[in-house]
PDB file of C-alpha atoms in Angstrom:
ATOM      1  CA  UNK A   1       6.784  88.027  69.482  1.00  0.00           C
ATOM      2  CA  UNK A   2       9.599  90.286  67.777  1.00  0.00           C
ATOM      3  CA  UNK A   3      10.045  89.585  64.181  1.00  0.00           C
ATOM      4  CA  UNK A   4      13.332  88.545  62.670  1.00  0.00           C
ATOM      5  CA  UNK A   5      16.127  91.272  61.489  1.00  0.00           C
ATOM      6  CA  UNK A   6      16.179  90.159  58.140  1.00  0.00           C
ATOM      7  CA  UNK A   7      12.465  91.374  57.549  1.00  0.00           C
ATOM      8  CA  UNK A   8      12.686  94.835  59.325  1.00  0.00           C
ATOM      9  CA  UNK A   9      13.393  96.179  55.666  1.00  0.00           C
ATOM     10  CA  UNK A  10      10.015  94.466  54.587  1.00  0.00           C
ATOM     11  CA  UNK A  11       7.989  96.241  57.990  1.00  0.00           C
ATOM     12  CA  UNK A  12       9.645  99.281  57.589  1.00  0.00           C
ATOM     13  CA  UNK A  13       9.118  99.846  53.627  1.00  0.00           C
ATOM     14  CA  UNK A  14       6.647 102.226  52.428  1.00  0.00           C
ATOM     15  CA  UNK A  15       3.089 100.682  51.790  1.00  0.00           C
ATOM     16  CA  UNK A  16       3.647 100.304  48.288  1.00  0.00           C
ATOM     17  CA  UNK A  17       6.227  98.393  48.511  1.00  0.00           C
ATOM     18  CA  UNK A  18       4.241  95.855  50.874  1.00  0.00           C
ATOM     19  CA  UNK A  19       1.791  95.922  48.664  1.00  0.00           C
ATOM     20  CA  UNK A  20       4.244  94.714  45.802  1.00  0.00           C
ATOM     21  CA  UNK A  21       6.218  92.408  47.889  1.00  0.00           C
ATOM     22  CA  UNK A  22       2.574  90.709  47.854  1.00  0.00           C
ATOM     23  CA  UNK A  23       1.634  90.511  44.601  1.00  0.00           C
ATOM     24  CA  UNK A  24       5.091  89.286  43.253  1.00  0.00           C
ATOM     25  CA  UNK A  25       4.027  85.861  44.577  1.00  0.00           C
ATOM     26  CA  UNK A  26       0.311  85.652  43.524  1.00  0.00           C
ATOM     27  CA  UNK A  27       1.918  86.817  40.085  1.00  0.00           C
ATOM     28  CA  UNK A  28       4.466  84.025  39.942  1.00  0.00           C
ATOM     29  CA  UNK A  29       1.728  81.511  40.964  1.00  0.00           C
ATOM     30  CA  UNK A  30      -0.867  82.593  38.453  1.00  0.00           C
ATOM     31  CA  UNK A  31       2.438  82.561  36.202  1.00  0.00           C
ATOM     32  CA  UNK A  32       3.302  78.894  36.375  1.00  0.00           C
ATOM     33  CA  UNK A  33      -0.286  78.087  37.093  1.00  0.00           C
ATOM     34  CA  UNK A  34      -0.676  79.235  33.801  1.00  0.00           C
ATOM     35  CA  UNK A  35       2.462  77.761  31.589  1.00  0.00           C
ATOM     36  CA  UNK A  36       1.334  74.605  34.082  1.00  0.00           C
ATOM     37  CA  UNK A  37      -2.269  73.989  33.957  1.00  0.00           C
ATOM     38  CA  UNK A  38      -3.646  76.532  31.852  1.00  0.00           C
ATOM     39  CA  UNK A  39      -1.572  76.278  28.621  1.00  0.00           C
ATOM     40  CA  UNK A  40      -1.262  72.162  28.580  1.00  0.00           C
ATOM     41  CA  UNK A  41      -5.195  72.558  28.270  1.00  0.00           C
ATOM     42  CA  UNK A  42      -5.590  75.214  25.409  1.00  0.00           C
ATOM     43  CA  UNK A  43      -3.240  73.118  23.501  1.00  0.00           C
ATOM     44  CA  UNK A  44      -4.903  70.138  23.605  1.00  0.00           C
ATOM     45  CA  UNK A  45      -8.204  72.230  23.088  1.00  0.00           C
ATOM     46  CA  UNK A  46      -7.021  73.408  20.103  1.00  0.00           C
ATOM     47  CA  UNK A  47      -5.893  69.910  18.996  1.00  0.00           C
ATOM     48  CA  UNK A  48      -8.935  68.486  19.756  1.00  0.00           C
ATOM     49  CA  UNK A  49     -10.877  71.324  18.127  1.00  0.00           C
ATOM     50  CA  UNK A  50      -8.971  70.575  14.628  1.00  0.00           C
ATOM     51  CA  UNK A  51      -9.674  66.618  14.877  1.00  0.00           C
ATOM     52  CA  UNK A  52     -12.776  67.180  15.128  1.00  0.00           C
ATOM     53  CA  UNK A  53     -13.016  69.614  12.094  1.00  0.00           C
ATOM     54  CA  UNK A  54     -11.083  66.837  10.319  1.00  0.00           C
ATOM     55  CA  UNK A  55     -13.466  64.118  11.260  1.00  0.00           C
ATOM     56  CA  UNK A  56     -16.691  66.302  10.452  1.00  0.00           C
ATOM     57  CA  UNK A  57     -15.021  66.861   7.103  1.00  0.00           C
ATOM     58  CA  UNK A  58     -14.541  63.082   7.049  1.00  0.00           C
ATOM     59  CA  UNK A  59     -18.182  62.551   8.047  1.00  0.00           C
ATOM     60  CA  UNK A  60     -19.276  64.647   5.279  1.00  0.00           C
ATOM     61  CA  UNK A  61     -17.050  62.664   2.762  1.00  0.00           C
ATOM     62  CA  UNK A  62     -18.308  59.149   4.005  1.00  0.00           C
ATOM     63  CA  UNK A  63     -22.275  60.469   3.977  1.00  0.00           C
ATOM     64  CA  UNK A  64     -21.785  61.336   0.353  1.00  0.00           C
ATOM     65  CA  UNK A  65     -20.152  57.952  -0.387  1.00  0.00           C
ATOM     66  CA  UNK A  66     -22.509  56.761   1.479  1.00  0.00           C
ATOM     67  CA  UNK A  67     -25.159  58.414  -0.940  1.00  0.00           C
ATOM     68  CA  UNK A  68     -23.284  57.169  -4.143  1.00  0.00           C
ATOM     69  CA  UNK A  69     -23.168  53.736  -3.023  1.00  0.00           C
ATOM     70  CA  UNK A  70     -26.571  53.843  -2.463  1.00  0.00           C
ATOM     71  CA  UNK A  71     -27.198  55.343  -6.331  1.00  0.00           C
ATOM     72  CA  UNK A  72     -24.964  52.742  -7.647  1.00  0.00           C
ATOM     73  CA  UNK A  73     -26.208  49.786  -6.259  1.00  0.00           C
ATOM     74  CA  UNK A  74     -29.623  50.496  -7.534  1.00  0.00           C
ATOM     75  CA  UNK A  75     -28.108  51.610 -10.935  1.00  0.00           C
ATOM     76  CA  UNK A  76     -26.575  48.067 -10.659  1.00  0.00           C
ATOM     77  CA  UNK A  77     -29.887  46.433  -9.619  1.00  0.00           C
ATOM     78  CA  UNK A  78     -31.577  48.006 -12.664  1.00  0.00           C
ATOM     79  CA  UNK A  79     -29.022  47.038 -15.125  1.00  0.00           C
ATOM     80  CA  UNK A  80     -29.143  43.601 -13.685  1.00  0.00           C
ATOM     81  CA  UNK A  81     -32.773  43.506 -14.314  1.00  0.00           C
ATOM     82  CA  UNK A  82     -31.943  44.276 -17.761  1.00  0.00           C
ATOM     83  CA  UNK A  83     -29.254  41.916 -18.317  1.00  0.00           C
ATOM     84  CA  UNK A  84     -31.625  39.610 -17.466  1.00  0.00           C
ATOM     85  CA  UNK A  85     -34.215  40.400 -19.709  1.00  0.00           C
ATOM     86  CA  UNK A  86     -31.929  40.514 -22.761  1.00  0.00           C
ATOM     87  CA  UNK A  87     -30.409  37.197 -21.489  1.00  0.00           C
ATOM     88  CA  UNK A  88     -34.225  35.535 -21.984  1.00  0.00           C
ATOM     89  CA  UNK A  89     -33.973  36.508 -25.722  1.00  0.00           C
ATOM     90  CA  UNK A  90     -30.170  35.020 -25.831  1.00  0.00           C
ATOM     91  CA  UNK A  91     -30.398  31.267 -26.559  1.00  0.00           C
ATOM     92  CA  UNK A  92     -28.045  28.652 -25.072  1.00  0.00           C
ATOM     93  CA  UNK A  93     -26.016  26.603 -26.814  1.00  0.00           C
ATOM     94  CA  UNK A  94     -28.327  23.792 -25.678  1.00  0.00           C
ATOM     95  CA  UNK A  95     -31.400  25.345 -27.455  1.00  0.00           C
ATOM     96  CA  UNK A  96     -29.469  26.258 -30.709  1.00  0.00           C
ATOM     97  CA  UNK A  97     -30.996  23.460 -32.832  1.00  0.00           C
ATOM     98  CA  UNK A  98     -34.560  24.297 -31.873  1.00  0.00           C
ATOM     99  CA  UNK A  99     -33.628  27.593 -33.254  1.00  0.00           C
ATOM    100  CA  UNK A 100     -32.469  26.888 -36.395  1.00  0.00           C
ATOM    101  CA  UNK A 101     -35.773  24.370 -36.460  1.00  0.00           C
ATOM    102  CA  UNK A 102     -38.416  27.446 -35.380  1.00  0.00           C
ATOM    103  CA  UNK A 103     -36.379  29.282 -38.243  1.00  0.00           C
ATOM    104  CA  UNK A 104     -37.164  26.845 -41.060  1.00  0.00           C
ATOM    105  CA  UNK A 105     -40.542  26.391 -39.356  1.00  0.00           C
ATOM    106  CA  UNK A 106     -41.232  30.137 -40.210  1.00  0.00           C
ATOM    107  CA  UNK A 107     -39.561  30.129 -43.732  1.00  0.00           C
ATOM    108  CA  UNK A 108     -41.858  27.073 -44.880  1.00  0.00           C
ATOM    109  CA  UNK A 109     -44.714  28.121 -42.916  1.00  0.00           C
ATOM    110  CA  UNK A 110     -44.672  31.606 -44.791  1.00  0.00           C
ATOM    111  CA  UNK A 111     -44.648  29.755 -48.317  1.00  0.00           C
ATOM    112  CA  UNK A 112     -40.875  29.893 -49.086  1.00  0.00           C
ATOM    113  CA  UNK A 113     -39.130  27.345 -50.794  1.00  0.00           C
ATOM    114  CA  UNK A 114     -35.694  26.773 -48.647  1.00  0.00           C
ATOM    115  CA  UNK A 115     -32.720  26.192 -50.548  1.00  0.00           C
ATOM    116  CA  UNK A 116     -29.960  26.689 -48.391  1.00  0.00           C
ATOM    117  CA  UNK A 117     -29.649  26.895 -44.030  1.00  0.00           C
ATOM    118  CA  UNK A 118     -25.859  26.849 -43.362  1.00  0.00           C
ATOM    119  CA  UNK A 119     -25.321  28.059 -39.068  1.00  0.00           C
ATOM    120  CA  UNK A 120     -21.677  29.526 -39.903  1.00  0.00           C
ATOM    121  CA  UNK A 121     -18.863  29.218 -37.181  1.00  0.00           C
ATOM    122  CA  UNK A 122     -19.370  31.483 -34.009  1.00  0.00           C
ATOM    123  CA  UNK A 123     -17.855  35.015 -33.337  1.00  0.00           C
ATOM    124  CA  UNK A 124     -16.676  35.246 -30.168  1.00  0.00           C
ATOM    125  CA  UNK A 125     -16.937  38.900 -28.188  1.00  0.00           C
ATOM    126  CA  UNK A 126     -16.394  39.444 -24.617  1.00  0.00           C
ATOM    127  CA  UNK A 127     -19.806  38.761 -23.357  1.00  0.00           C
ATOM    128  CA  UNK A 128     -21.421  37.221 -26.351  1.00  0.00           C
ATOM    129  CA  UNK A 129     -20.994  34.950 -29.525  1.00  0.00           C
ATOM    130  CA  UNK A 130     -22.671  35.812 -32.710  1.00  0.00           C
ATOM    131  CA  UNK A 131     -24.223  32.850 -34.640  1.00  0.00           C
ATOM    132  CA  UNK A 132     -24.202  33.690 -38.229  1.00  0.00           C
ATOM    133  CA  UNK A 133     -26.625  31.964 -40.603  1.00  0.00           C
ATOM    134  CA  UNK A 134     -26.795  32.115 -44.287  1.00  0.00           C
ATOM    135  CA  UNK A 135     -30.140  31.192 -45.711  1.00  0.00           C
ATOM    136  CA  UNK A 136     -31.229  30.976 -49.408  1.00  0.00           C
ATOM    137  CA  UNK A 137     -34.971  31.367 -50.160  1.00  0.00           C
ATOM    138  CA  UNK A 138     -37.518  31.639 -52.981  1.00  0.00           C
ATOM    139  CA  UNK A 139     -40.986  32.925 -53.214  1.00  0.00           C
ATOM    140  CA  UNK A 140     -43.152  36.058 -53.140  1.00  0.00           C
ATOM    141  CA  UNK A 141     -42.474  39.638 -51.675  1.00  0.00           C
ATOM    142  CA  UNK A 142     -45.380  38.669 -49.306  1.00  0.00           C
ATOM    143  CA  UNK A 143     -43.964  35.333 -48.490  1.00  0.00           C
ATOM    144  CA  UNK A 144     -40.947  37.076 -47.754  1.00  0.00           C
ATOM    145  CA  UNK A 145     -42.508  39.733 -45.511  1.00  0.00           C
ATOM    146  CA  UNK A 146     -44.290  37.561 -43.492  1.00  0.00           C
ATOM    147  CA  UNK A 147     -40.935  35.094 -42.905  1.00  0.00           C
ATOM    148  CA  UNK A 148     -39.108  38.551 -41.948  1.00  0.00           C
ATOM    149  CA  UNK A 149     -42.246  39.186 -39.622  1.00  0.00           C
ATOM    150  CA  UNK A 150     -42.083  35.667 -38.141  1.00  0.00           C
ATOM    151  CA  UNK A 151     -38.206  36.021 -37.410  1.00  0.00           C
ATOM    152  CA  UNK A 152     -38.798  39.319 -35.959  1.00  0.00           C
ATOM    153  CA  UNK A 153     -41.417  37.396 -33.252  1.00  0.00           C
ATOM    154  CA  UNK A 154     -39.391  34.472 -32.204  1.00  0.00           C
ATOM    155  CA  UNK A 155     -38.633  34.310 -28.447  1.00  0.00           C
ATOM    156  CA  UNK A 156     -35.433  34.223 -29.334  1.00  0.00           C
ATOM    157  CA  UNK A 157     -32.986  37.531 -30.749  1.00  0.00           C
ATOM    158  CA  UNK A 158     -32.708  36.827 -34.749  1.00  0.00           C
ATOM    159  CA  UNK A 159     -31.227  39.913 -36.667  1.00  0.00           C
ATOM    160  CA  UNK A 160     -31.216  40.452 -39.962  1.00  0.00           C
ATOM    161  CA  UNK A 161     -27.928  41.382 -41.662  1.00  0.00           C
ATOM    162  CA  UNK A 162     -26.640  41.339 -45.169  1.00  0.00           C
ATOM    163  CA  UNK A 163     -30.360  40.609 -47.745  1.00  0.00           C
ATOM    164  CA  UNK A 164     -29.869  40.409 -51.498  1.00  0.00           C
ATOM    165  CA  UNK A 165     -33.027  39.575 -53.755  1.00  0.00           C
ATOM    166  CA  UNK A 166     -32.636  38.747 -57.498  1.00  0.00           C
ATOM    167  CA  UNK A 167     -35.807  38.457 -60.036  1.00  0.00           C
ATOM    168  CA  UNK A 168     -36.127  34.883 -61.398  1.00  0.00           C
ATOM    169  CA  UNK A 169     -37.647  34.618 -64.749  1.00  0.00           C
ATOM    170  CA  UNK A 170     -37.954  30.993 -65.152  1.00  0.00           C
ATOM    171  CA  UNK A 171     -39.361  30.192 -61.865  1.00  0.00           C
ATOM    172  CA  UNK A 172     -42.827  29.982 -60.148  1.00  0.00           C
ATOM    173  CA  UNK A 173     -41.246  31.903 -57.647  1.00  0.00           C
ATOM    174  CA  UNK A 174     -40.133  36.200 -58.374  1.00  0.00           C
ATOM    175  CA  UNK A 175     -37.168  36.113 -56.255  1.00  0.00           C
ATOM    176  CA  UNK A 176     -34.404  34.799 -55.109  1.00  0.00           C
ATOM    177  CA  UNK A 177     -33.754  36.042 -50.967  1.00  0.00           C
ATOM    178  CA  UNK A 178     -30.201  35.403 -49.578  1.00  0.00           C
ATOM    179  CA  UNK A 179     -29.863  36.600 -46.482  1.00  0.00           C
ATOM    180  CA  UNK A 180     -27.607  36.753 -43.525  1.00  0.00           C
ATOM    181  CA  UNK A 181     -29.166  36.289 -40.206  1.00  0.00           C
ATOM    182  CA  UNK A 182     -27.604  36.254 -36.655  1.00  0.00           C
ATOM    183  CA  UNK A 183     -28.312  34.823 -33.449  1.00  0.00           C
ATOM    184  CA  UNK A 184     -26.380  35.402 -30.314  1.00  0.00           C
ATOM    185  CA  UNK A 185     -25.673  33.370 -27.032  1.00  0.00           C
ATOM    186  CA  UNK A 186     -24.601  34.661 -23.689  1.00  0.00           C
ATOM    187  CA  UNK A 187     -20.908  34.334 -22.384  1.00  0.00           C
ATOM    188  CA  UNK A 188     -21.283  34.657 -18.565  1.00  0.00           C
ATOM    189  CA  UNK A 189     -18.794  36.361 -16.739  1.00  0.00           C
ATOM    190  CA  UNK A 190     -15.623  34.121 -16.073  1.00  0.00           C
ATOM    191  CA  UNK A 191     -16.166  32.489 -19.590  1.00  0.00           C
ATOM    192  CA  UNK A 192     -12.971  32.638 -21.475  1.00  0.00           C
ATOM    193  CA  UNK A 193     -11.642  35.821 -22.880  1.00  0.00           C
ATOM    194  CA  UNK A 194     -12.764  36.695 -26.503  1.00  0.00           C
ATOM    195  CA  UNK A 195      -9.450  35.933 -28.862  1.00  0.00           C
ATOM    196  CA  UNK A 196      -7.772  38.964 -30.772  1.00  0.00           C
ATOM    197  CA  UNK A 197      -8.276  39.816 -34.052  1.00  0.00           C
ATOM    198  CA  UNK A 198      -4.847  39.225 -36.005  1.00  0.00           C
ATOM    199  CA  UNK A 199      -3.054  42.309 -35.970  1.00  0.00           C
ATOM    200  CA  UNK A 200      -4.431  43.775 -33.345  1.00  0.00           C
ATOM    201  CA  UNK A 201      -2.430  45.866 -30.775  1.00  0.00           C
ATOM    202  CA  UNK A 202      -1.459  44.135 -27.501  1.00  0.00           C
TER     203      UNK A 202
END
């Protein structure tokens, strides 16, 4: 079967040129399959390759979260267990006037002659009130020691604050005691704010 005329150039051409007039279309369709096919895929490749750097850089963040949270809840646990002790040695408002009672108890039981026991209005701070209590006493340094020693063992948190003792001359007792103690009671959280000293800054 003769060819047609318009590829007698094509037989007729040196070999070289055959062999080019070959190649030009394997090159054109490794060409597009490449731009088609080839390229599409590195792209996305590469995208994929940086979201998942991003998301093992993520992963990293979230483990050490992960690791805080779990230092901070038992930081919390352990202050909770605290709280709670300290709140056992807080009284309640409830269990106030056994208080003051246990703290006469101790002042008469240790030999001291009470002259005054005046609770004093409450100071109010953010998580606790402070219950001052101005006390008057007589008797021995002894006496005295062993009240102080008594307060210092009540289940209950009694402080000692200002203590002034004065010689008495005319008196079966040597001194005079007046002294300052403080109780506190708990404010749980959601109890209204403490109010602000006058003058202070808003």
């Amino acid at each position: 079967m003769a060819l047609p005329a318009f590829l007698d150039p094509i037989v007729t051409a040196p070999r070289w040129q055959k062999v080019l007039f070959g190649l030009l279309p394997l090159a054109a369709i490794l060409v597009g399959g490449y731009f088609l096919v080839i390229s599409p895929v590195e792209i996305r490749l590469a995208r994929l390759r940086s979201q998942n750097a991003s998301l093992q850089k993520e992963l990293q963040q979230n483990r050490a979260v992960i690791a805080e949270m779990a230092r901070f809840r038992r930081e919390i646990a352990a202050l909770e267990r605290q709280l709670d002790t300290v709140k056992e040695q807080l009284p309640t408002e409830r269990e106030m006037p056994p208080l003051y009672q246990r703290i006469t108890d101790a002042a008469f039981q240790a030999g001291l002659g009470v002259s005054l026991f005046q609770p004093k209005e409450a100071r109010i701070a953010d998580y606790y009130s402070e219950v001052p209590i101005a006390l008057t006493a007589e008797g021995g340094y002894h006496q005295l020691g062993e009240f102080l020693e008594k307060v210092a063992t009540l289940p209950r948190l009694v402080t000692v604050g200002d203590f002034k003792l004065a010689g008495l001359s005319k008196s079966k007792n040597p001194l005079r005691a007046e002294l300052t103690l403080a109780t506190y009671i708990y404010r749980p959280v959601g109890s209204p704010p403490a109010p602000k000293a006058p003058g202070a800054k808003k």
